Amino acid sequence: NPDRTRACPPAPAEEREITVRQGRAVLLIDPPTRHVLTGTVGPAGDVRMADNLDRTIATTGIFANSRFLGEHRNGLCSYAVQMAKRV
């Protein structure tokens, strides 16, 4: 979805990875700058991972059936997120 003042940046072409350890989720959103989003996974598998400085940059969703389904927001831009669990 575009921002009113500018076009949204394209979605990354490279794969991204969410790491979950002891109920804490970490998403490396921009590998070159090592920009990460972090959050706590709830009992139902729900999570909101956000930037430490800018809370408008966030990925929310749910872990279920070996997948993650959610949405990434950066300001007024939003992206659908679908990821499969790796073993």
PDB file of C-alpha atoms in Angstrom:
ATOM      1  CA  ASN A   1       0.000   0.000   0.000  1.00  0.00           C
ATOM      2  CA  PRO A   2       1.551   3.326  -0.987  1.00  0.00           C
ATOM      3  CA  ASP A   3       2.314   6.235   1.273  1.00  0.00           C
ATOM      4  CA  ARG A   4       0.507   9.418   0.197  1.00  0.00           C
ATOM      5  CA  THR A   5       3.722  11.426  -0.214  1.00  0.00           C
ATOM      6  CA  ARG A   6       5.921   8.848  -1.931  1.00  0.00           C
ATOM      7  CA  ALA A   7       5.929   5.372  -3.384  1.00  0.00           C
ATOM      8  CA  CYS A   8       6.594   2.509  -0.991  1.00  0.00           C
ATOM      9  CA  PRO A   9       9.979   0.836  -1.295  1.00  0.00           C
ATOM     10  CA  PRO A  10       9.865  -2.522  -3.069  1.00  0.00           C
ATOM     11  CA  ALA A  11       9.659  -5.645  -0.930  1.00  0.00           C
ATOM     12  CA  PRO A  12      13.048  -7.340  -0.485  1.00  0.00           C
ATOM     13  CA  ALA A  13      13.922  -9.884  -3.148  1.00  0.00           C
ATOM     14  CA  GLU A  14      16.088 -11.856  -0.720  1.00  0.00           C
ATOM     15  CA  GLU A  15      14.678 -14.152   1.926  1.00  0.00           C
ATOM     16  CA  ARG A  16      14.443 -12.939   5.500  1.00  0.00           C
ATOM     17  CA  GLU A  17      14.562 -15.068   8.641  1.00  0.00           C
ATOM     18  CA  ILE A  18      12.866 -14.893  12.028  1.00  0.00           C
ATOM     19  CA  THR A  19      14.757 -16.529  14.888  1.00  0.00           C
ATOM     20  CA  VAL A  20      12.797 -17.518  17.994  1.00  0.00           C
ATOM     21  CA  ARG A  21      14.618 -18.438  21.199  1.00  0.00           C
ATOM     22  CA  GLN A  22      13.060 -18.675  24.648  1.00  0.00           C
ATOM     23  CA  GLY A  23       9.931 -16.847  23.477  1.00  0.00           C
ATOM     24  CA  ARG A  24      11.832 -13.905  21.957  1.00  0.00           C
ATOM     25  CA  ALA A  25      11.544 -13.309  18.191  1.00  0.00           C
ATOM     26  CA  VAL A  26      14.199 -11.481  16.162  1.00  0.00           C
ATOM     27  CA  LEU A  27      13.757 -10.498  12.509  1.00  0.00           C
ATOM     28  CA  LEU A  28      16.821  -9.254  10.614  1.00  0.00           C
ATOM     29  CA  ILE A  29      14.941  -6.853   8.367  1.00  0.00           C
ATOM     30  CA  ASP A  30      17.961  -5.252   6.636  1.00  0.00           C
ATOM     31  CA  PRO A  31      21.101  -7.428   6.653  1.00  0.00           C
ATOM     32  CA  PRO A  32      23.528  -4.779   5.256  1.00  0.00           C
ATOM     33  CA  THR A  33      22.745  -2.381   8.139  1.00  0.00           C
ATOM     34  CA  ARG A  34      21.994  -5.186  10.664  1.00  0.00           C
ATOM     35  CA  HIS A  35      18.595  -3.559  11.345  1.00  0.00           C
ATOM     36  CA  VAL A  36      16.543  -5.907  13.536  1.00  0.00           C
ATOM     37  CA  LEU A  37      12.992  -6.003  14.828  1.00  0.00           C
ATOM     38  CA  THR A  38      12.357  -7.776  18.148  1.00  0.00           C
ATOM     39  CA  GLY A  39       9.342  -8.932  20.113  1.00  0.00           C
ATOM     40  CA  THR A  40       7.896 -11.546  22.446  1.00  0.00           C
ATOM     41  CA  VAL A  41       5.905 -14.508  21.141  1.00  0.00           C
ATOM     42  CA  GLY A  42       2.594 -14.903  22.986  1.00  0.00           C
ATOM     43  CA  PRO A  43       1.105 -18.203  24.183  1.00  0.00           C
ATOM     44  CA  ALA A  44      -1.092 -18.422  21.057  1.00  0.00           C
ATOM     45  CA  GLY A  45       1.882 -17.892  18.712  1.00  0.00           C
ATOM     46  CA  ASP A  46       1.152 -14.207  18.130  1.00  0.00           C
ATOM     47  CA  VAL A  47       4.006 -11.718  17.916  1.00  0.00           C
ATOM     48  CA  ARG A  48       4.724  -8.055  17.275  1.00  0.00           C
ATOM     49  CA  MET A  49       8.337  -7.349  16.393  1.00  0.00           C
ATOM     50  CA  ALA A  50       9.245  -3.671  16.355  1.00  0.00           C
ATOM     51  CA  ASP A  51      12.219  -1.368  15.873  1.00  0.00           C
ATOM     52  CA  ASN A  52      13.725  -0.113  19.139  1.00  0.00           C
ATOM     53  CA  LEU A  53      13.712   3.532  18.024  1.00  0.00           C
ATOM     54  CA  ASP A  54      10.846   3.815  15.532  1.00  0.00           C
ATOM     55  CA  ARG A  55       7.741   1.890  16.633  1.00  0.00           C
ATOM     56  CA  THR A  56       6.054   2.537  13.256  1.00  0.00           C
ATOM     57  CA  ILE A  57       8.432  -0.047  11.751  1.00  0.00           C
ATOM     58  CA  ALA A  58       6.962  -3.368  12.860  1.00  0.00           C
ATOM     59  CA  THR A  59       6.053  -6.873  11.779  1.00  0.00           C
ATOM     60  CA  THR A  60       3.023  -8.528  13.368  1.00  0.00           C
ATOM     61  CA  GLY A  61       1.589 -11.966  12.828  1.00  0.00           C
ATOM     62  CA  ILE A  62       1.155 -15.475  14.122  1.00  0.00           C
ATOM     63  CA  PHE A  63       3.192 -18.657  14.132  1.00  0.00           C
ATOM     64  CA  ALA A  64       0.941 -21.648  13.308  1.00  0.00           C
ATOM     65  CA  ASN A  65       1.200 -24.915  11.371  1.00  0.00           C
ATOM     66  CA  SER A  66       4.959 -24.509  10.758  1.00  0.00           C
ATOM     67  CA  ARG A  67       4.394 -21.089   9.133  1.00  0.00           C
ATOM     68  CA  PHE A  68       4.419 -17.406   9.980  1.00  0.00           C
ATOM     69  CA  LEU A  69       1.670 -15.248   8.494  1.00  0.00           C
ATOM     70  CA  GLY A  70       1.606 -11.553   9.109  1.00  0.00           C
ATOM     71  CA  GLU A  71       2.130  -8.012   7.971  1.00  0.00           C
ATOM     72  CA  HIS A  72       5.149  -5.704   7.903  1.00  0.00           C
ATOM     73  CA  ARG A  73       4.555  -1.952   8.248  1.00  0.00           C
ATOM     74  CA  ASN A  74       6.973   0.867   7.634  1.00  0.00           C
ATOM     75  CA  GLY A  75       5.158   4.156   8.155  1.00  0.00           C
ATOM     76  CA  LEU A  76       2.067   4.088   5.930  1.00  0.00           C
ATOM     77  CA  CYS A  77       3.461   1.295   3.729  1.00  0.00           C
ATOM     78  CA  SER A  78       2.422  -2.304   4.444  1.00  0.00           C
ATOM     79  CA  TYR A  79       3.501  -5.689   3.099  1.00  0.00           C
ATOM     80  CA  ALA A  80       2.065  -9.196   3.475  1.00  0.00           C
ATOM     81  CA  VAL A  81       4.540 -11.626   5.064  1.00  0.00           C
ATOM     82  CA  GLN A  82       4.489 -15.404   4.644  1.00  0.00           C
ATOM     83  CA  MET A  83       7.316 -17.594   5.876  1.00  0.00           C
ATOM     84  CA  ALA A  84       7.830 -21.341   6.236  1.00  0.00           C
ATOM     85  CA  LYS A  85       9.569 -22.991   9.169  1.00  0.00           C
ATOM     86  CA  ARG A  86      12.985 -24.448   8.444  1.00  0.00           C
ATOM     87  CA  VAL A  87      14.121 -27.484  10.326  1.00  0.00           C
TER      88      VAL A  87
END
